[in-house]
XYZ file of C-alpha atoms in Angstrom:
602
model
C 1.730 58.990 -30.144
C 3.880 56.519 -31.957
C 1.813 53.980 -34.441
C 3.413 50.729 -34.682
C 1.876 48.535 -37.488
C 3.144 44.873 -38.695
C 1.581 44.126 -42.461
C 2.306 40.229 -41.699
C -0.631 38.418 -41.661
C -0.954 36.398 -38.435
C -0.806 32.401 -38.753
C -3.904 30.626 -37.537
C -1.837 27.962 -35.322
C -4.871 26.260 -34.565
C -6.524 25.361 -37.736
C -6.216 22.185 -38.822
C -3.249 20.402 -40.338
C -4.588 20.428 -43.800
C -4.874 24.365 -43.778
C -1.439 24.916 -42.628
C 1.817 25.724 -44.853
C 3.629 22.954 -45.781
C 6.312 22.716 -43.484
C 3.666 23.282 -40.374
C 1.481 20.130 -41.851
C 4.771 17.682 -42.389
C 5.752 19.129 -38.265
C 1.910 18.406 -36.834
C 2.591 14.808 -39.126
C 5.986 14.138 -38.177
C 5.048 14.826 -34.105
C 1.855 12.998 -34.822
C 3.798 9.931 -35.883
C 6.761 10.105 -33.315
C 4.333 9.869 -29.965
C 2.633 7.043 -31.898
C 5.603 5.314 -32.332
C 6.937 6.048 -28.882
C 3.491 4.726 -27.491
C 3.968 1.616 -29.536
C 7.560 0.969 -28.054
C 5.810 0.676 -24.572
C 4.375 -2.512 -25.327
C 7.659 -4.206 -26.428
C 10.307 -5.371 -23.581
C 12.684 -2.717 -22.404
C 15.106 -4.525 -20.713
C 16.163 -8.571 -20.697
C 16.228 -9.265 -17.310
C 13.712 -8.273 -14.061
C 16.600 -7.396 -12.197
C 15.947 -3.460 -13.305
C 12.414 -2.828 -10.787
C 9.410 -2.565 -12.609
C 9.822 -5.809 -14.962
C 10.435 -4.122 -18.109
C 10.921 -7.213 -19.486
C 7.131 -8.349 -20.485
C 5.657 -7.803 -23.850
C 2.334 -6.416 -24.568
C 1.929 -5.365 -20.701
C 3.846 -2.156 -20.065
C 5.182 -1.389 -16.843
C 7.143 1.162 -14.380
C 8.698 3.551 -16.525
C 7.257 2.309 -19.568
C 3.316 3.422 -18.188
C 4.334 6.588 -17.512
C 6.005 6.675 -21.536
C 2.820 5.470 -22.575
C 0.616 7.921 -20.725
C 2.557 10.907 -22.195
C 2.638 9.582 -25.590
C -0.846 9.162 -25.505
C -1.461 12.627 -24.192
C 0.435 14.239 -26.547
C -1.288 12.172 -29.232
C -4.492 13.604 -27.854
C -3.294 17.521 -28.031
C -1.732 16.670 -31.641
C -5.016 15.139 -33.165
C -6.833 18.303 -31.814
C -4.828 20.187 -33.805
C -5.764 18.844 -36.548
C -9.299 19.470 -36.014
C -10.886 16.634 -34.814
C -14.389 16.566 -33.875
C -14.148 16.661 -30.124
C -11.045 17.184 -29.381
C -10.926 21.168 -29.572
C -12.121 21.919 -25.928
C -8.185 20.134 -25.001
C -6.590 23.246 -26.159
C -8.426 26.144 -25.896
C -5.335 28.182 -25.491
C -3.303 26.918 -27.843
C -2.453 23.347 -29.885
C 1.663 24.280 -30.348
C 3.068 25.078 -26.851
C 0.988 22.023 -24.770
C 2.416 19.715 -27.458
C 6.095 20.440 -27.598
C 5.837 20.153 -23.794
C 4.471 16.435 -23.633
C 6.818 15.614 -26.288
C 9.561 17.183 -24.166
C 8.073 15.337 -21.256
C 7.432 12.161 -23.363
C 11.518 12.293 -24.446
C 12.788 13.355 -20.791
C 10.476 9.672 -19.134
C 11.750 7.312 -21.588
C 15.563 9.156 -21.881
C 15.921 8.673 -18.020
C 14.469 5.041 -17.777
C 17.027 4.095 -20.585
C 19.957 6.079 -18.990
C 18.436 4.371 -15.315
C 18.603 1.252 -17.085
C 22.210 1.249 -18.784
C 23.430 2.779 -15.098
C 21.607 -0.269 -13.067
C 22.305 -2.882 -15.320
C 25.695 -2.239 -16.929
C 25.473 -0.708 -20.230
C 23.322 -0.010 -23.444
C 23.659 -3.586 -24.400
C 20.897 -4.396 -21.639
C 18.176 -2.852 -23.603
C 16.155 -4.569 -25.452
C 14.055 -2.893 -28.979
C 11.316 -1.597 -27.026
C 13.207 0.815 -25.339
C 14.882 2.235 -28.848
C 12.207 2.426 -30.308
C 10.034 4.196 -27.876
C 13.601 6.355 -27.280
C 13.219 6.963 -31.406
C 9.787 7.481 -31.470
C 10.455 10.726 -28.538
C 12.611 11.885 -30.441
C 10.860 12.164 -33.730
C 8.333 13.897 -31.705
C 10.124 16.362 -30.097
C 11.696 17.615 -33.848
C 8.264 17.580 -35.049
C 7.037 19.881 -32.617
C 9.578 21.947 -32.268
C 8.642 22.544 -36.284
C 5.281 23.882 -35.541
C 4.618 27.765 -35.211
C 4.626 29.480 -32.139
C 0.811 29.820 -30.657
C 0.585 33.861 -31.168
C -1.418 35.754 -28.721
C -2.435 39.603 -28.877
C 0.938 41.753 -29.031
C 3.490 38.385 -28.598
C 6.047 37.772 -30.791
C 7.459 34.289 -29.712
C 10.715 33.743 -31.945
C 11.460 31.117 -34.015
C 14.376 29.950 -32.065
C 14.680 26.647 -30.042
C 14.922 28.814 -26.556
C 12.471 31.529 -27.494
C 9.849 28.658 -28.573
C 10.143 26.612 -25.286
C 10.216 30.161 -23.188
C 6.723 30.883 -25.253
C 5.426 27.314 -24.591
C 6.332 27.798 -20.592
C 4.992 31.191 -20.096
C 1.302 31.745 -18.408
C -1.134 31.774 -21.091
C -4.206 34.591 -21.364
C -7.447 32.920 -19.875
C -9.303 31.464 -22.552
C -12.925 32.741 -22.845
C -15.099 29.829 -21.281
C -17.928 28.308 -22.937
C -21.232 28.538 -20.838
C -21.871 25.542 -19.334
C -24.662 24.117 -17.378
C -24.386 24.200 -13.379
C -24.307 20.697 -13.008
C -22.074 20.124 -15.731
C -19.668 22.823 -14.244
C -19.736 20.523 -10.726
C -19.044 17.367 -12.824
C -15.528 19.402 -14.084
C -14.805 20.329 -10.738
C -15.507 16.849 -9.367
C -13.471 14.847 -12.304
C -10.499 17.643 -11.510
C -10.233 16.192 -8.179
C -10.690 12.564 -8.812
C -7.815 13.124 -11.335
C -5.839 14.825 -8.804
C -6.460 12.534 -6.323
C -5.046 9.627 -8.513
C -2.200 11.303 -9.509
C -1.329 12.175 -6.220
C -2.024 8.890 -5.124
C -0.123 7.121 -7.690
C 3.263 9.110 -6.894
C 3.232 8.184 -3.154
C 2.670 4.469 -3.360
C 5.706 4.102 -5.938
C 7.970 2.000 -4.410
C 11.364 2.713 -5.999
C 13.209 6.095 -6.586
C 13.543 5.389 -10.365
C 9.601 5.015 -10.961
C 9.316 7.972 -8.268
C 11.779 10.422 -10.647
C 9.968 9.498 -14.063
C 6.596 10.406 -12.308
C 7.982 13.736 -11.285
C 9.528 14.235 -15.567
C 5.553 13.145 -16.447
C 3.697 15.292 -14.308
C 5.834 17.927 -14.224
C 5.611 18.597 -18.430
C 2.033 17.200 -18.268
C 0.898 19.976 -16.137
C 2.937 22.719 -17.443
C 1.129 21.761 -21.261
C -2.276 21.473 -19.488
C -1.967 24.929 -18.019
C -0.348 25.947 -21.225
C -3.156 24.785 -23.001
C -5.739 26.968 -21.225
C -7.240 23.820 -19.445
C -5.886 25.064 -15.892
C -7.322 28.372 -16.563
C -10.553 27.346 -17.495
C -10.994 25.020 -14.174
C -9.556 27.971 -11.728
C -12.603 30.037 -13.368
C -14.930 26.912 -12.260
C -13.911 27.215 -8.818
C -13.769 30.391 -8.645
C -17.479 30.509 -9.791
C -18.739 27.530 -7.027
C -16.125 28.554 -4.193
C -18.219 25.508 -1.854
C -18.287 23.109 -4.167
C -14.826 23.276 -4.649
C -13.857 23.134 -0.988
C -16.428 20.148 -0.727
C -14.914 18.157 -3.607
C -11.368 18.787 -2.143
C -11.574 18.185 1.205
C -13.391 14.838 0.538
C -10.918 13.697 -1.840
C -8.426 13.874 0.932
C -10.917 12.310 3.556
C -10.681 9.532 0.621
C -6.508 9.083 1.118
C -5.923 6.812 3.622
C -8.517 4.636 2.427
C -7.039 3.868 -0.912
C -3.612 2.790 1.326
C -2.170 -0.049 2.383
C 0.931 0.447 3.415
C 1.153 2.605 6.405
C 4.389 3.972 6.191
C 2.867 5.761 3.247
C -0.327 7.500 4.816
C 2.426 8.679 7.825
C 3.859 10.533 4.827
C 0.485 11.862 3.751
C 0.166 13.152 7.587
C 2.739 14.325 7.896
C 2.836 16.581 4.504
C -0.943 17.649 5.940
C 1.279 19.236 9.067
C 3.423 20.426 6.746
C 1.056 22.180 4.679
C -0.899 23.607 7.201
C 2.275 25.531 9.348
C 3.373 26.850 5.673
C -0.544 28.275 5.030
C -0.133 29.799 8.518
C 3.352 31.511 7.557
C 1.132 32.499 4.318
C -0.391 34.878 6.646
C 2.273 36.442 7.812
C 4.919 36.554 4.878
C 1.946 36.628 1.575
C -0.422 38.470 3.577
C 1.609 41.008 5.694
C 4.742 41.098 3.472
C 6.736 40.210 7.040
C 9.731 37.739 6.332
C 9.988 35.762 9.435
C 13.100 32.968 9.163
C 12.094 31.763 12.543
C 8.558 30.740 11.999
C 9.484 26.652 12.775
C 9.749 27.509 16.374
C 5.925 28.454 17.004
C 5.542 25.291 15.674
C 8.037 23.747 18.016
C 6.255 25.842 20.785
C 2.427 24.316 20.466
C 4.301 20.466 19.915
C 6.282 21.258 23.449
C 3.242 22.185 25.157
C 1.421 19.158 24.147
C 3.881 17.218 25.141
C 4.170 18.711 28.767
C 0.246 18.703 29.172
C -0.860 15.379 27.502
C 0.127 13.055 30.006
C 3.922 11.980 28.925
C 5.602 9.624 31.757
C 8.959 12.268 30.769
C 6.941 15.135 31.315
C 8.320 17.739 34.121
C 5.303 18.549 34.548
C 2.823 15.161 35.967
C -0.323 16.850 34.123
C -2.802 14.967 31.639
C -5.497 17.542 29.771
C -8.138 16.213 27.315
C -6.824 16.912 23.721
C -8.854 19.741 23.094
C -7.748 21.775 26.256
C -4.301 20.659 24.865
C -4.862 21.633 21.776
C -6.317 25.572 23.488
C -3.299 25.429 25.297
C -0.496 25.363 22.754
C -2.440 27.383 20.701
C -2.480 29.761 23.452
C 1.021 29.483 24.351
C 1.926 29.710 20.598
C 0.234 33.142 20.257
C 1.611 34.554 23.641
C 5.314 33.196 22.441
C 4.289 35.331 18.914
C 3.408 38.341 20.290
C 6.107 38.674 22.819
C 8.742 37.896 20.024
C 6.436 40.302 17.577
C 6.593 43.595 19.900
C 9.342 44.589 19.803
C 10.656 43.486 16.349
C 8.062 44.089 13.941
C 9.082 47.571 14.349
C 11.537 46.663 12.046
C 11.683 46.140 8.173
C 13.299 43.793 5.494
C 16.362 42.378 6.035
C 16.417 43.180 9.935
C 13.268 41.867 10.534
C 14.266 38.571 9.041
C 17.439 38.656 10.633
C 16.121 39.314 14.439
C 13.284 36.139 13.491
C 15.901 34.133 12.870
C 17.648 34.641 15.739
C 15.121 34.438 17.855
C 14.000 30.531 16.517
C 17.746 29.854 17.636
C 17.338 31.230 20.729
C 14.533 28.693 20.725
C 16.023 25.571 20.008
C 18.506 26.464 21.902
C 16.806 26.761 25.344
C 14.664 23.748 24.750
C 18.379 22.334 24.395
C 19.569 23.663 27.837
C 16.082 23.472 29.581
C 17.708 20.301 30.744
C 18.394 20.078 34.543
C 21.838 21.256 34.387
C 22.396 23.985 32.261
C 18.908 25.059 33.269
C 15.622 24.108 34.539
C 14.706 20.426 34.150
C 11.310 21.329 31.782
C 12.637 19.989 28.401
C 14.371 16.932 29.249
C 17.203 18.567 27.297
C 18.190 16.868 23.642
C 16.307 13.733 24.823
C 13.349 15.573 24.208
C 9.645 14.201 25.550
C 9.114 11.055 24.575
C 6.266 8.203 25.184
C 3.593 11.012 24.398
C 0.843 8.720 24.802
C -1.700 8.250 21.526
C -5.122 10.164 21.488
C -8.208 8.813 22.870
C -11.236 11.313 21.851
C -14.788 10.045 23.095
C -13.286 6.645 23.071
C -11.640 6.771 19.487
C -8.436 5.142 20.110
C -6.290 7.151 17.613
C -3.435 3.996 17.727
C -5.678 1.540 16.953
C -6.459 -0.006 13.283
C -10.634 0.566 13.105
C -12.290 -0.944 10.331
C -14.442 1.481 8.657
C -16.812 0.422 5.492
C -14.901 -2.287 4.979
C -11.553 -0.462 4.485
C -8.834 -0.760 7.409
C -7.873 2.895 8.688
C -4.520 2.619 10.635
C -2.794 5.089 13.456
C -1.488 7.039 10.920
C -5.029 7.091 8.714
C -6.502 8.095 12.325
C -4.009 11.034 12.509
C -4.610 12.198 8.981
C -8.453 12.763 9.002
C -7.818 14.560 12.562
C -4.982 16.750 10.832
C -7.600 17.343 8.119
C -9.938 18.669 10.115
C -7.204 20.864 11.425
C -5.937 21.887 7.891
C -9.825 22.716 7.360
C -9.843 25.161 9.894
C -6.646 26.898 9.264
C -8.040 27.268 5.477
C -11.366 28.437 6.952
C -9.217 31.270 9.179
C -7.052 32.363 6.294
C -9.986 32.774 4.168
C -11.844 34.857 5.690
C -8.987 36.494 7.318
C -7.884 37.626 3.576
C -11.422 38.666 2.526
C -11.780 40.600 5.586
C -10.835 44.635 6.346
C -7.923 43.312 8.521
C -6.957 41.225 5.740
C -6.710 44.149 2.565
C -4.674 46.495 5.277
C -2.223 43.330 5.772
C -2.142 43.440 1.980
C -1.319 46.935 1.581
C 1.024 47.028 4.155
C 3.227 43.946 1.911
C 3.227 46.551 -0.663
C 3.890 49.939 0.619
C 3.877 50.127 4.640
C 4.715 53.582 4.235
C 1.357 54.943 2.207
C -0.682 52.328 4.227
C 0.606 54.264 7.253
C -0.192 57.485 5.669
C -3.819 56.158 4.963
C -4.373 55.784 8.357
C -3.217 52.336 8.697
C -1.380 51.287 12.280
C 0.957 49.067 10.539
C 2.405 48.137 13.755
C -1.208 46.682 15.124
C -1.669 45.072 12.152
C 1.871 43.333 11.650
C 1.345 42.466 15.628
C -1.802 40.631 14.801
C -0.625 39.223 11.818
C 2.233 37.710 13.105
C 0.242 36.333 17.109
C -2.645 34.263 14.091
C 0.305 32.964 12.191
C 2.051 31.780 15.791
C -1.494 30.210 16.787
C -2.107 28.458 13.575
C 1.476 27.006 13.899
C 0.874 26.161 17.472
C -2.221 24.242 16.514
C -0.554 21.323 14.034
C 2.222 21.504 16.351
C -0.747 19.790 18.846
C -0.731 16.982 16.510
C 2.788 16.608 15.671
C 3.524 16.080 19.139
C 0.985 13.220 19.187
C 1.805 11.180 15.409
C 5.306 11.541 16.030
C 5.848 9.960 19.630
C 8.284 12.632 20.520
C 9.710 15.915 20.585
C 13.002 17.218 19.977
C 14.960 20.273 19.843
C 16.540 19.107 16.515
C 13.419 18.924 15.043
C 12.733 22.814 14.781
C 15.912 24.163 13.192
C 16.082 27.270 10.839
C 17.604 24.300 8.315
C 17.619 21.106 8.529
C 17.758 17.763 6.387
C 13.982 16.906 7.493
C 11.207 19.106 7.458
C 9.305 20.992 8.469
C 11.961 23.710 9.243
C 11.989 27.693 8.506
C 13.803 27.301 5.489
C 11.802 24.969 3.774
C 8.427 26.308 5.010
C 9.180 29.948 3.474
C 10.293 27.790 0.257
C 6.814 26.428 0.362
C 4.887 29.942 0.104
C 7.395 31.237 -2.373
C 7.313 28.224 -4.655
C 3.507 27.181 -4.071
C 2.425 31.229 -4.550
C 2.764 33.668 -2.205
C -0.855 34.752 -0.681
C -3.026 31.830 -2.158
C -4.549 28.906 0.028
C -3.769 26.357 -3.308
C -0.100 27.463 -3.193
C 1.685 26.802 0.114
C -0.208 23.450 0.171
C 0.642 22.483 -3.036
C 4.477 23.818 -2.359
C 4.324 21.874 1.159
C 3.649 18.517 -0.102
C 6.114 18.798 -3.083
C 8.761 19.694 -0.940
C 8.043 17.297 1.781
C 7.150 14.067 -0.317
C 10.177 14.321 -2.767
C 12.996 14.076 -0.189
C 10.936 11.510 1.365
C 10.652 9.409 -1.716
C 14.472 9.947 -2.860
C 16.173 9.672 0.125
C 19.507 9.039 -1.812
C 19.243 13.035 -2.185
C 18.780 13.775 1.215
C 22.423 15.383 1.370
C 21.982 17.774 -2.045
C 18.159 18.990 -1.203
C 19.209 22.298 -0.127
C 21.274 22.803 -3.350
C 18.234 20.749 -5.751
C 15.677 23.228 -4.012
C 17.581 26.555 -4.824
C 18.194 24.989 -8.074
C 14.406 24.756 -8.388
C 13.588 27.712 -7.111
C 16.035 29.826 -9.065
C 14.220 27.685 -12.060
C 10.834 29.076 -10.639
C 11.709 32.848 -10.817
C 13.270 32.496 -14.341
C 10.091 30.848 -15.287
C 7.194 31.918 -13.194
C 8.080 34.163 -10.383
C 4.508 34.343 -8.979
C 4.869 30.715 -8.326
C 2.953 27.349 -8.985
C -0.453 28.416 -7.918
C -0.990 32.766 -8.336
C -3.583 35.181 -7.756
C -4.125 38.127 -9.971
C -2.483 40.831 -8.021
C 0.621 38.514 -8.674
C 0.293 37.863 -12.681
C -0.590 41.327 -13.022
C 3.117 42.305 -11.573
C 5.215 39.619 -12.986
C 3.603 39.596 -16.534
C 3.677 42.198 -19.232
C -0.450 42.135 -19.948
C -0.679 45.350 -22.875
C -3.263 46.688 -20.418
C -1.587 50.321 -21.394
C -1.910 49.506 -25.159
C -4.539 52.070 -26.701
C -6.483 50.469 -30.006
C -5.495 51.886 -33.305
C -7.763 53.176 -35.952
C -9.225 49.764 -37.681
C -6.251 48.991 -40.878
C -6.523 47.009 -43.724
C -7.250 43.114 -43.381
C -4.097 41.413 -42.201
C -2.528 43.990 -40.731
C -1.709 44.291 -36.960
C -2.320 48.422 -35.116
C -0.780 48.891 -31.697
C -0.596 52.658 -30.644
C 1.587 52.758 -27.395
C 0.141 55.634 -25.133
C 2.890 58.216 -24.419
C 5.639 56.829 -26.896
């Protein structure tokens, strides 16, 4: 038994600015007047001429770039006055005032730093900017030193440095779960409710920007905006609300997307939100089978490709080899079907492999795959697939006489083809969620779970891993098989090139495994979340369409340094990637302002 014991009183980081030392009061007033003056600079004119998009050039009505700079300043204006203490402001930080600020003033610097370097780029040099641009570019930058000033937020056994690094590792780390005031019921719905709304907007917001420079500020913004939010113990504290009202929570989010394609206009943009909603639901179904069942399959794409082929042979296609024309929801049983039958057969005899072979005999067989829907064409095979012409003409729904390629005017708002497409893949997405749910509640579900972390003692507990893996991987082929129904139907067409192990559009193998790493492996939140960050961003910058790969690994390398469990964790995860001082054994109480840690079996 070794006692460690530190005699240094800790700081109170969150007491108001008054109370602190003197150098903490003149960093909390020196990042307090930085965003201010940042905020300020939106208002002035940025640039002289609207040949830069956005027309920076107006003053006293911000724009582009300069919204975005406003709405950071003012949200780190918001976390810095509730460090100070002001009445009403303390439930913004109930992890911490230090860490969410320096991130907003990070986030603050990196918005207006781009749009000036975007600016200098576009236009020809810094002489194009006008003083609202410096001084907003000043004003970050006063903000940032301020706030790098302030202490680090101590928590429990952390000892943060005082260091530029160790401060910004501190302020990106997973906080502790603050300890939730009670609330009402209904006001606890309200949260929930507002949560969505918010992300709704947000969400909204980034996919109707139409330019790549407004499109790569909004990614700086909400990428340091959400990172302080969870660092401030905000995230936390809504997780715990859903957690606690599981329905209203599915409620609130499935009718926030139902509300999508009503707040569009521009089609092209709603064909991206159906398309991420396809997206999203193959990478929850891979979720099954790689965060579930531990079982790294690089081939998953071509279950996908397998339900889209068999809608396209059954639905009534003019190309179609085979002259049928089933109702969509015997089409929709039928690649499903085929999908699981395809999964099994590839499953038996290879998931009595492990690791690295497994992976390596899934990816081969997705080639194999492509690769006969490639020769399936009359001459180097059987004339099924039409070869690398694909099926084409795949004729639009028509359910109870809802023309799915017709514009219907519903309350007043116009719902297009691809608006049609989305509520049907919603309904889709709903079920898949619904299946995965109570697929990882279930028996089945905690024996696929302890299988992904030691096969070996599940086996020895009685466990038939290979039943289990089997099953695992025939739901996660059906799932697949399912949106594959739809694709086959939004996009007109199927090819072979469309279900590659890597490819520069998605949905592919390699970016649908990137989804479940980076949105958090064994979550529903995560691979959704992962899917439509990884789908909308090469879809918005398509000047990047030739470095993704690279950006992604980039990002994902990023991810482990940072957060390994990824964007959206449960607790089995946090528990394994985070030191939590669980083992730490109180000490006898010590004098007042000391700090007693007694490390069991030191």
């Amino acid at each position: 038994m070794t006692t460690i014991t530190k005699n240094t009183p800790a700081a109170d980081t969150t007491a108001p600015a008054a109370l602190l030392p003197l150098p903490a009061a003149a960093a909390r007033i020196t990042a307090l007047a930085g965003s201010a003056l940042a905020l300020a600079g939106t208002f002035l004119a940025w640039t002289w001429t609207d040949e830069f998009p956005g027309d920076l050039t107006v003053t006293g009505y911000p724009g582009g770039l300069q919204v975005l700079t406003l709405v950071g300043a003012a949200l780190a204006l918001l976390f810095v006055l509730s460090g100070y203490g002001v009445k009403g402001l303390g439930w913004l930080t109930p992890g911490g005032t230090n860490s969410p600020v320096r991130l907003l003033t990070l986030g603050v610097l990196g918005t207006t730093g781009y749009a000036i370097a975007a600016i200098s780029t576009t236009l020809g040099g810094l002489v194009n900017l006008e003083p609202g641009a410096w001084v907003s570019g000043l004003g970050a930058v006063i903000a940032v030193i301020g706030a790098f000033g302030l202490p680090a937020d101590q928590e429990p056994d952390d000892d943060a440095g005082t260091g530029f690094w160790p401060r910004l590792r501190h302020s990106l780390s997973a906080p502790r779960p603050p300890r939730a005031k009670e609330l009402s019921s209904w006001a606890e719905v309200l949260i929930i409710i507002g949560a969505f709304a918010v992300g709704l907007y947000v969400f909204v917001y980034g996919i109707d920007t139409d330019y790549a420079e407004l499109f790569i500020g909004f990614l700086i913004t909400v990428a340091f905006g959400f990172t302080a939010i969870n660092r401030a113990g905000l995230v936390a504290r809504v997780n715990a609300l859903t957690a606690k009202h599981r329905t209203v929570t599915m409620g609130a989010a499935f009718a926030a997307a139902i509300c999508f394609p009503f707040s569009q206009s521009n089609d092209q943009f709603t064909l991206i939100g159906a398309n991420i909603l396809i997206f999203a639901t193959v990478a929850l179904g891979l979720n099954v089978v790689v965060g579930l069942a531990g079982l790294l399959d690089l081939g998953y794409v071509a279950f996908l490709g397998v339900g889209a082929y068999t809608a396209a042979l059954v639905s009534g296609s003019p190309q179609s080899s085979i002259g049928v024309h089933f109702p969509f929801w015997a089409a929709v049983l039928t690649g499903a079907a085929v999908s699981l039958i395809f999964g099994v057969l590839i499953g038996a005899p290879t998931l009595r492999l492990r690791g690295d072979y497994l992976a390596i005999v899934t990816l081969g067989f997705g080639e194999i795959f492509r690769l006969a829907m490639l020769n399936l064409n009359g001459t180097s095979g059987p004339d099924i697939t039409n070869g690398a012409q694909g099926i084409p003409n795949i004729p639009d729904l028509n359910v109870f006489g809802f023309d799915f390629g017709l514009t219907h005017n519903v309350g007043g708002f116009d719902l297009t083809r691809s608006g049609n497409y989305f509520l049907l893949m919603l309904l889709f997405t709903a079920v898949v969620v619904l299946v995965f749910r109570r697929s990882a509640d279930s028996r089945i579900g905690r024996a696929w779970v302890a299988i992904r972390e030691d096969e070996t003692a599940a086996t020895a507990m009685g466990i038939n891993g290979f039943r289990l893996k089997l099953l695992a991987f025939a739901l996660g082929a059906a799932l697949a098989g399912l949106a594959g129904t739809v694709q086959a139907h939004l996009g007109y067409s199927v090819t072979p090139e469309q279900y590659q192990f890597a490819g520069s559009v998605p949905p592919n193998s390699a970016f649908l495994l990137a989804a479940v790493i980076l949105g958090g492996m064994g979550t529903i939140g995560g691979p959704l979340i992962g899917a439509a960050l990884l789908y909308l961003i090469p879809a918005k910058l398509q000047f990047m369409q030739d470095y993704q790969l690279l950006l992604f690994g980039v990002a994902l390398i990023i991810l482990m340094r940072f957060r390994p469990e990824g964007l959206v964790a449960d607790r089995r995860k946090q528990l394994e990637f985070h030191e939590t001082g669980q083992l730490d054994v109180p000490d006898e109480k010590l004098p007042d302002g000391a700090v007693g840690i007694t490390k069991a079996g030191a």
